[in-house]
Amino acid sequence: MTSSAFWMFGLALAYTLLLIVMSQIAKKKAKAGEDFFVGGRKFSRWTVAFCITGLFSGSTYIAILELSYFTGISAIWYGIAELTHVLIIALVLIGPFRKRMMVTISGLIGDKYGRTAKGIAGAITAITFPMWSVATALAFASCINALTGLDMLASVVITAALMYVFLSAGGMWSVAMTQTANFFVFMSMFAVAIYAIGVNPGYGALATFLETNAKYGSLTSVGLQTILAWFGTFLINVLLAQAAFQMALSCKTADEGRKGLLIAGGFNVIFIVMGVLVGVAAAITMPGNARGLVAVPKYLMETLPAPMVGMFTLGIWACALGWGAPCQFSGATSLGRDVGSALFPDASDAKLVHFTRISLLALTALMILFGYLRSEQAAWWNIFAWTARNGATFAPMVAALFWGVATPRAAVTALVAGCGAGLLWNWMGGWAVNSFYLKIHPVWVAMAANIIGMTVVSLAERGWNIITPQGGAAMLRNAALLVALALLVCLVSAGGWLYTTGLWGMTAFLLVLLVWIALIVSTERQQSSAS
């Protein structure tokens, strides 16, 4: 084992032991159900800021690190899409959701549509969160693989075990303490990275490379379809960002949560820029590697002394924890709290906390399985998780908030139809990460099926009336129908071009979404007559 590997393991183990001690302190604060699941709703703006920074900025850094190794500065669009997502949550959603005292998306769906919907939504949500966790856990596992020679499965097992040990103790308080500690580790990692780039290849050489290499210096080399898919996915995900909501809604007040999210958005810019710089520097010095996340630690080993390599890989471990730990905890909340209460409606808070602790262990095992099944492309798990979770819960979530016509049976239909359509489309496309069946991203198919299932069953099952919306609702209906008509014309007249560019599926989904929005504001539940 190299000296860099000793430093990596030594720092990671010492840091994890520190987190375990902190989690035992957190355990004392997490005895009641609300304390365990949402920190007793006592978080300050800075706690929220550190939590959201660790969640989104850490995962964004990992994604951009790998993307920029292959595509250069065009990877920046991933970060901009994610930043837009955070700002919308801060400026639009944090207030209304805080008033509802929401804990999870699956719980909100269950409160509106009953135990069956809650159980299905909770199960789908729970299964998909380890997919997001493994996407960043693979980054640290790749460091273990590169520095020690251990195979990827063993590396993922080590990563998952370290993550589980501290997380199970204090619930959301463990997450908050971890994310606060992670923030300072991130800053240390960036200091190491700034020094490394200055040593090799040097900032002048990096600038020259970007100026002379068309692929790496172009803002669009990653492809228009991919960029639009990032923005579309993050924008759609605004209503479904359960892990982010669970942390942000642990705030003392909606205003504290909003300010925390905005602070996190500012920090996010640093992560975006550093991800691009380190990824491109690795591409210059270690070209041709099939895995960008393996090339980066190898680049650092050639450039820096072992203690600094260990400090950088500790930052990668913090990124894995910053994203993976909240995802694992939020998924376990859906499985333990929501599925548990759906199966055992009389279960006490203490029993639901017990179910959640068991669920954490189950999801850790599931994360290891996912890492074994597909370790070569971390980004693929993000795509698959978005397709399955968003394809299942989008329409039920929107309907629960805005459409009184929707029915419990329709919600169950939408959950099954959306998730099933996404899985089917992934299978038909050979489970590919960037070449989809008929050039249509599976998430558009899943979410269209989700909306259609919700709409058709709701309209067929319950009495409803067509209404004439007034004021802003009328403007929304007219705008939605006008844009939908324009999109229909584009699909008919420019369908070939849209197909060639990979935009046909997204355009068709937007058409379905806009028609549904117009329907939502133009219908209401039929009021039963007084007896």
XYZ file of C-alpha atoms in Angstrom:
531
model
C 0.000 0.000 0.000
C 1.358 3.420 -0.951
C 1.985 6.239 1.512
C -0.878 8.171 -0.130
C -3.205 5.242 0.629
C -2.098 5.207 4.275
C -2.831 8.909 4.572
C -6.194 8.502 2.835
C -7.327 5.695 5.145
C -5.829 7.295 8.224
C -7.575 10.626 7.685
C -10.849 9.018 6.592
C -10.936 6.724 9.624
C -9.987 9.508 12.038
C -12.607 11.781 10.538
C -15.265 9.060 10.645
C -14.437 8.329 14.292
C -14.934 12.021 14.982
C -18.324 11.852 13.265
C -19.258 8.781 15.294
C -18.502 10.670 18.511
C -20.552 13.597 17.224
C -23.398 11.243 16.298
C -23.503 9.933 19.859
C -23.948 13.517 21.022
C -26.661 13.897 18.397
C -28.335 10.724 19.645
C -29.190 12.490 22.894
C -31.093 15.114 20.889
C -32.950 12.618 18.729
C -35.118 10.667 21.133
C -38.551 11.815 19.928
C -39.835 11.185 16.409
C -39.717 14.808 15.225
C -36.248 15.300 16.729
C -35.006 12.241 14.832
C -36.676 12.989 11.496
C -36.477 16.819 11.269
C -34.142 17.889 14.088
C -37.020 19.182 16.168
C -37.260 21.989 13.568
C -34.555 23.922 15.434
C -31.937 24.521 12.687
C -30.489 27.997 12.129
C -29.796 29.484 8.686
C -26.134 28.439 8.909
C -27.002 24.853 9.789
C -29.375 24.764 6.811
C -26.673 26.358 4.618
C -24.077 23.747 5.593
C -26.614 20.932 5.133
C -27.661 22.044 1.637
C -24.063 22.807 0.629
C -23.013 19.307 1.600
C -26.000 17.768 -0.152
C -26.069 19.568 -3.488
C -22.677 21.249 -3.820
C -20.749 18.138 -2.815
C -22.604 15.949 -5.307
C -22.323 18.647 -7.980
C -18.570 18.792 -7.439
C -18.263 15.018 -7.900
C -20.407 15.068 -11.064
C -18.546 18.042 -12.578
C -15.188 16.525 -11.636
C -15.918 13.475 -13.773
C -17.794 15.317 -16.523
C -15.101 17.976 -16.986
C -12.429 15.290 -17.279
C -14.170 14.120 -20.452
C -15.909 17.265 -21.767
C -14.159 20.309 -20.268
C -15.880 23.507 -19.235
C -19.274 22.493 -20.667
C -19.719 20.507 -17.427
C -20.443 23.867 -15.799
C -24.058 23.611 -17.041
C -24.694 20.754 -14.624
C -23.796 23.062 -11.761
C -25.846 25.974 -13.110
C -28.894 23.690 -13.459
C -28.458 22.498 -9.876
C -27.976 26.078 -8.614
C -31.208 27.155 -10.340
C -32.952 24.287 -8.566
C -31.751 25.478 -5.122
C -32.764 29.087 -5.789
C -36.306 28.110 -6.801
C -36.724 26.076 -3.613
C -35.471 29.025 -1.569
C -37.557 31.724 -3.236
C -40.799 29.843 -3.941
C -41.300 26.632 -1.975
C -39.692 26.822 1.443
C -42.467 28.989 2.923
C -45.530 26.965 1.833
C -43.906 23.623 2.667
C -42.765 24.838 6.103
C -46.365 25.819 6.894
C -47.447 22.261 6.080
C -44.785 20.911 8.493
C -43.849 18.433 5.784
C -41.316 15.679 6.478
C -41.219 13.644 3.232
C -42.758 13.755 -0.243
C -44.068 10.208 0.160
C -45.610 11.203 3.483
C -47.396 14.168 1.901
C -48.746 11.917 -0.870
C -49.927 9.430 1.735
C -51.624 12.110 3.826
C -53.630 13.119 0.753
C -54.311 9.768 -0.917
C -54.172 7.149 1.815
C -52.087 4.263 3.082
C -51.722 2.384 -0.218
C -50.349 5.445 -2.001
C -48.100 6.215 0.967
C -46.698 2.684 1.006
C -45.983 2.572 -2.735
C -44.556 6.106 -2.846
C -42.413 5.409 0.227
C -41.088 2.132 -1.178
C -40.177 3.622 -4.582
C -38.560 6.633 -2.930
C -36.604 4.438 -0.535
C -35.257 2.172 -3.266
C -34.074 5.090 -5.411
C -32.164 6.988 -2.723
C -29.352 4.388 -2.466
C -28.905 4.906 -6.229
C -28.106 8.561 -5.574
C -25.938 7.594 -2.611
C -23.877 5.117 -4.602
C -23.231 7.708 -7.328
C -21.059 9.737 -4.939
C -19.938 6.811 -2.786
C -18.328 5.451 -5.953
C -16.140 8.573 -6.041
C -14.510 7.725 -2.698
C -14.498 4.031 -3.595
C -12.619 5.002 -6.773
C -9.996 6.725 -4.629
C -9.645 3.553 -2.558
C -9.365 1.533 -5.765
C -6.764 3.866 -7.289
C -4.585 4.169 -4.181
C -4.774 0.608 -2.808
C -5.607 -1.675 -5.707
C -8.642 -3.113 -3.892
C -11.414 -4.043 -6.310
C -14.412 -1.735 -6.613
C -16.822 -4.010 -4.714
C -14.568 -4.124 -1.649
C -14.068 -0.371 -1.940
C -17.830 0.252 -2.044
C -18.385 -2.040 0.968
C -15.823 -0.067 3.002
C -17.424 3.225 1.955
C -20.961 2.061 2.767
C -19.958 0.642 6.158
C -18.239 3.859 7.211
C -21.299 5.844 6.169
C -23.735 3.638 8.062
C -21.885 3.524 11.377
C -22.312 7.167 12.306
C -25.575 7.893 10.482
C -27.791 5.443 12.370
C -27.314 7.086 15.752
C -28.710 10.604 15.650
C -30.879 10.865 12.552
C -31.223 14.421 11.255
C -28.996 15.755 14.048
C -26.237 13.416 12.844
C -26.753 14.751 9.319
C -26.551 18.364 10.508
C -23.359 17.829 12.511
C -21.785 15.867 9.664
C -22.605 18.510 7.059
C -21.155 21.268 9.241
C -17.902 19.346 9.646
C -17.889 18.473 5.947
C -17.977 22.143 4.964
C -14.596 22.828 6.551
C -13.133 19.682 4.985
C -14.388 20.918 1.579
C -12.518 24.190 2.012
C -9.317 22.311 2.913
C -9.736 20.130 -0.190
C -10.061 23.202 -2.378
C -6.920 24.731 -0.884
C -5.023 21.538 -1.795
C -6.540 21.562 -5.296
C -5.582 25.205 -5.925
C -1.996 24.412 -4.976
C -1.930 21.200 -7.060
C -3.128 22.935 -10.219
C -0.489 25.632 -9.759
C 2.218 22.945 -9.546
C 0.961 20.718 -12.359
C 0.001 21.618 -15.061
C 0.084 25.286 -13.977
C -2.630 27.865 -14.510
C -1.010 29.199 -17.667
C -0.881 25.744 -19.242
C -4.485 25.099 -18.208
C -5.656 28.340 -19.836
C -3.707 27.569 -23.000
C -5.184 24.070 -23.151
C -8.738 25.438 -22.937
C -8.011 28.025 -25.629
C -6.485 25.551 -28.089
C -8.615 22.456 -27.461
C -12.049 22.960 -29.028
C -13.693 20.131 -27.122
C -12.524 21.154 -23.669
C -12.870 24.895 -24.227
C -16.406 24.809 -25.645
C -19.435 25.500 -23.469
C -21.562 23.098 -25.529
C -19.312 20.078 -26.097
C -21.321 17.954 -23.654
C -24.264 18.223 -26.073
C -27.474 20.236 -26.192
C -29.646 17.241 -25.317
C -27.625 16.560 -22.178
C -27.680 20.199 -21.069
C -31.438 20.445 -21.560
C -31.910 17.119 -19.759
C -29.968 18.497 -16.775
C -32.083 21.652 -16.619
C -35.319 19.775 -17.252
C -34.561 17.198 -14.590
C -33.511 19.723 -11.951
C -36.479 21.997 -12.660
C -38.935 19.122 -12.480
C -37.146 17.890 -9.362
C -37.888 21.166 -7.563
C -41.135 19.751 -6.140
C -39.586 16.370 -5.356
C -36.266 17.186 -3.666
C -37.141 15.226 -0.549
C -33.709 15.109 1.095
C -33.278 18.865 0.600
C -36.740 19.588 1.962
C -36.183 17.342 4.972
C -33.067 19.324 5.896
C -34.314 22.804 4.958
C -37.672 22.265 6.666
C -35.838 21.426 9.879
C -35.311 25.193 10.164
C -36.642 27.321 13.028
C -38.677 29.467 10.641
C -39.311 29.653 6.905
C -37.196 32.828 6.731
C -34.239 31.088 8.381
C -34.570 28.219 5.911
C -34.754 30.602 2.943
C -31.646 32.501 4.011
C -29.802 29.227 4.559
C -30.631 28.057 1.037
C -29.442 31.345 -0.469
C -26.148 31.147 1.437
C -25.723 27.580 0.147
C -26.330 28.842 -3.404
C -23.408 31.252 -3.001
C -21.116 28.477 -1.751
C -22.195 26.330 -4.692
C -20.430 28.631 -7.163
C -17.087 27.722 -5.569
C -17.776 23.998 -6.017
C -18.726 24.453 -9.678
C -15.554 26.367 -10.550
C -13.252 24.030 -8.618
C -14.837 20.924 -10.142
C -14.107 22.195 -13.652
C -10.530 23.259 -12.842
C -9.536 19.978 -11.178
C -11.234 17.830 -13.837
C -9.526 19.622 -16.710
C -6.163 19.586 -14.909
C -6.475 15.809 -14.540
C -7.385 15.499 -18.234
C -4.208 17.380 -19.188
C -1.852 15.392 -16.985
C -3.549 11.946 -17.007
C -5.359 11.684 -20.355
C -7.101 8.597 -21.677
C -8.377 7.092 -18.426
C -11.743 5.366 -18.771
C -12.827 6.643 -15.344
C -12.411 10.315 -14.548
C -12.859 9.656 -10.835
C -9.866 7.317 -10.910
C -7.750 9.688 -13.011
C -8.068 12.533 -10.480
C -6.413 10.775 -7.487
C -3.727 9.383 -9.810
C -3.033 12.920 -11.035
C -2.739 14.120 -7.453
C -0.396 11.245 -6.526
C 1.975 12.354 -9.287
C 1.770 15.987 -8.222
C 1.544 16.222 -4.433
C 3.149 14.721 -1.322
C 1.163 11.946 0.338
C -0.336 14.012 3.211
C -1.854 16.474 0.734
C -3.252 13.632 -1.380
C -4.817 12.272 1.792
C -6.334 15.686 2.546
C -7.851 15.890 -0.937
C -9.314 12.379 -0.780
C -10.741 13.247 2.641
C -12.625 16.003 0.814
C -13.955 13.418 -1.628
C -15.066 11.321 1.351
C -16.816 14.406 2.735
C -18.567 14.851 -0.644
C -19.698 11.224 -0.531
C -21.003 11.747 2.993
C -22.506 15.137 2.172
C -24.718 13.676 -0.526
C -24.934 10.012 0.396
C -25.700 10.348 4.100
C -28.759 12.636 3.689
C -29.981 10.502 0.779
C -29.644 7.328 2.820
C -31.350 8.940 5.799
C -34.173 10.417 3.717
C -34.718 7.111 1.933
C -34.744 5.307 5.270
C -37.292 7.844 6.535
C -39.582 7.021 3.607
C -39.138 3.294 4.191
C -39.263 3.273 7.991
C -41.661 6.124 8.708
C -43.931 6.161 5.648
C -44.033 2.515 4.606
C -43.964 1.564 8.280
C -46.968 3.738 9.120
C -48.778 2.519 5.987
C -48.370 -1.097 7.111
C -48.838 -0.380 10.829
C -51.047 2.712 11.135
C -51.081 2.531 14.942
C -47.279 2.441 15.275
C -45.839 4.906 17.814
C -43.143 7.465 17.011
C -40.619 5.304 18.845
C -41.585 2.312 16.709
C -41.237 4.348 13.496
C -37.784 5.529 14.584
C -36.884 1.850 15.178
C -38.172 0.939 11.707
C -36.066 3.760 10.238
C -32.878 2.543 11.912
C -33.483 -0.940 10.457
C -34.239 0.650 7.091
C -30.858 2.402 7.141
C -29.141 -0.973 7.380
C -31.283 -2.392 4.565
C -30.564 0.583 2.285
C -26.843 0.314 3.039
C -26.927 -3.275 1.776
C -28.887 -2.105 -1.258
C -26.300 0.604 -1.971
C -23.549 -2.038 -1.950
C -25.580 -4.159 -4.363
C -26.033 -1.212 -6.728
C -22.309 -0.482 -6.585
C -21.604 -4.108 -7.492
C -24.083 -4.124 -10.369
C -22.732 -0.998 -12.048
C -19.618 0.719 -10.744
C -18.186 1.979 -14.013
C -20.537 4.950 -14.505
C -21.611 6.869 -11.417
C -23.791 9.239 -13.459
C -25.977 6.350 -14.678
C -27.369 5.762 -11.197
C -28.483 9.405 -11.006
C -30.387 9.042 -14.285
C -32.018 5.796 -13.200
C -33.018 7.174 -9.794
C -34.492 10.356 -11.255
C -36.474 8.322 -13.762
C -37.916 5.899 -11.204
C -38.636 8.368 -8.363
C -39.723 11.425 -10.390
C -41.657 9.251 -12.810
C -43.614 7.827 -9.890
C -44.211 10.787 -7.576
C -44.367 13.912 -9.759
C -48.072 13.897 -10.694
C -49.310 12.723 -7.258
C -47.244 15.451 -5.592
C -48.499 18.211 -7.908
C -52.072 16.978 -7.656
C -51.893 16.812 -3.860
C -50.956 20.481 -3.829
C -53.083 21.890 -6.639
C -55.768 19.539 -8.036
C -58.786 18.584 -5.983
C -60.168 16.333 -8.744
C -57.426 13.725 -8.249
C -58.400 10.498 -6.473
C -56.529 7.937 -4.357
C -56.936 5.256 -7.040
C -55.560 7.669 -9.623
C -52.541 8.380 -7.407
C -51.777 4.668 -7.104
C -52.192 4.265 -10.877
C -49.820 7.172 -11.527
C -47.195 5.793 -9.142
C -47.170 2.378 -10.811
C -47.553 3.616 -14.418
C -44.807 6.229 -14.174
C -42.234 4.038 -12.480
C -43.080 1.087 -14.718
C -42.836 3.142 -17.931
C -39.434 4.476 -16.872
C -38.107 1.000 -16.142
C -39.454 -0.318 -19.434
C -37.876 2.506 -21.444
C -34.524 2.006 -19.714
C -34.680 -1.697 -20.533
C -35.557 -1.014 -24.179
C -32.553 1.320 -24.369
C -30.188 -1.298 -22.989
C -29.792 0.581 -19.674
C -27.485 3.071 -21.418
C -26.262 6.259 -19.755
C -26.327 8.571 -22.793
C -27.882 6.743 -25.779
C -31.575 6.269 -25.066
C -34.185 4.255 -26.942
C -35.512 6.352 -29.846
C -33.274 9.143 -28.492
C -35.852 9.869 -25.759
C -34.671 10.202 -22.168
C -36.531 7.676 -19.942
C -37.528 10.370 -17.449
C -39.749 12.107 -20.057
C -41.543 8.837 -20.822
C -41.982 8.011 -17.139
C -43.334 11.416 -16.171
C -45.690 11.591 -19.162
C -47.117 8.180 -18.196
C -47.354 9.424 -14.608
C -49.425 12.480 -15.597
C -51.616 10.575 -18.037
C -52.359 7.833 -15.492
C -53.289 10.373 -12.829
C -55.474 12.366 -15.227
C -57.369 9.575 -16.959
C -58.288 7.695 -13.780
C -59.238 10.869 -11.883
C -61.548 12.113 -14.641
C -63.107 8.672 -15.112
C -63.689 7.999 -11.434
C -65.075 11.091 -9.757
C -67.642 13.728 -10.599
C -66.047 16.985 -11.641
C -67.002 20.253 -13.274
C -65.429 22.401 -15.944
C -64.980 25.926 -14.622
C -63.984 29.247 -16.131
C -60.868 30.386 -14.277
C -60.506 34.044 -13.401
C -57.590 36.429 -13.013
C -54.179 34.816 -12.762
C -55.617 31.323 -13.210
C -57.133 32.362 -16.537
C -53.804 33.805 -17.652
C -52.059 30.588 -16.664
C -54.572 28.461 -18.591
C -54.323 30.617 -21.717
C -50.529 30.733 -21.626
C -50.308 26.964 -21.107
C -52.627 26.242 -24.026
C -50.859 28.730 -26.287
C -47.423 27.270 -25.608
C -48.831 23.724 -25.895
C -50.209 24.587 -29.334
C -46.822 25.976 -30.364
C -45.112 22.800 -29.178
C -47.607 20.662 -31.093
C -46.822 22.618 -34.261
C -43.108 22.077 -33.631
C -43.607 18.333 -33.149
C -45.499 18.092 -36.425
C -43.436 20.462 -38.576
C -39.969 19.936 -37.115
C -40.287 16.429 -35.713
C -37.336 15.129 -37.711
C -34.986 17.820 -36.419
C -36.221 17.383 -32.849
C -35.652 13.645 -33.107
C -32.144 14.069 -34.542
C -31.142 16.465 -31.780
C -32.710 14.305 -29.060
C -35.284 16.938 -28.102
C -38.436 15.172 -29.289
C -39.124 13.410 -25.996
C -38.697 16.508 -23.849
C -40.887 18.552 -26.205
C -43.630 15.925 -26.110
C -43.465 15.776 -22.309
C -43.753 19.549 -22.036
C -46.813 19.395 -24.287
C -48.437 16.849 -21.952
C -47.467 18.894 -18.883
C -48.883 22.155 -20.265
C -52.190 20.558 -21.256
C -52.415 19.086 -17.745
C -51.754 22.481 -16.164
C -54.554 23.993 -18.257
C -56.839 21.137 -17.161
C -55.955 21.616 -13.476
C -57.029 25.270 -13.478
C -60.114 24.522 -15.592
C -61.644 21.754 -13.471
C -62.812 21.387 -9.917
C -64.196 18.631 -7.769
C -67.958 18.396 -7.968
C -69.509 19.488 -4.714
C -72.040 17.028 -3.298
C -75.472 18.562 -2.760
C -76.652 19.100 0.792
C -79.073 16.488 2.046
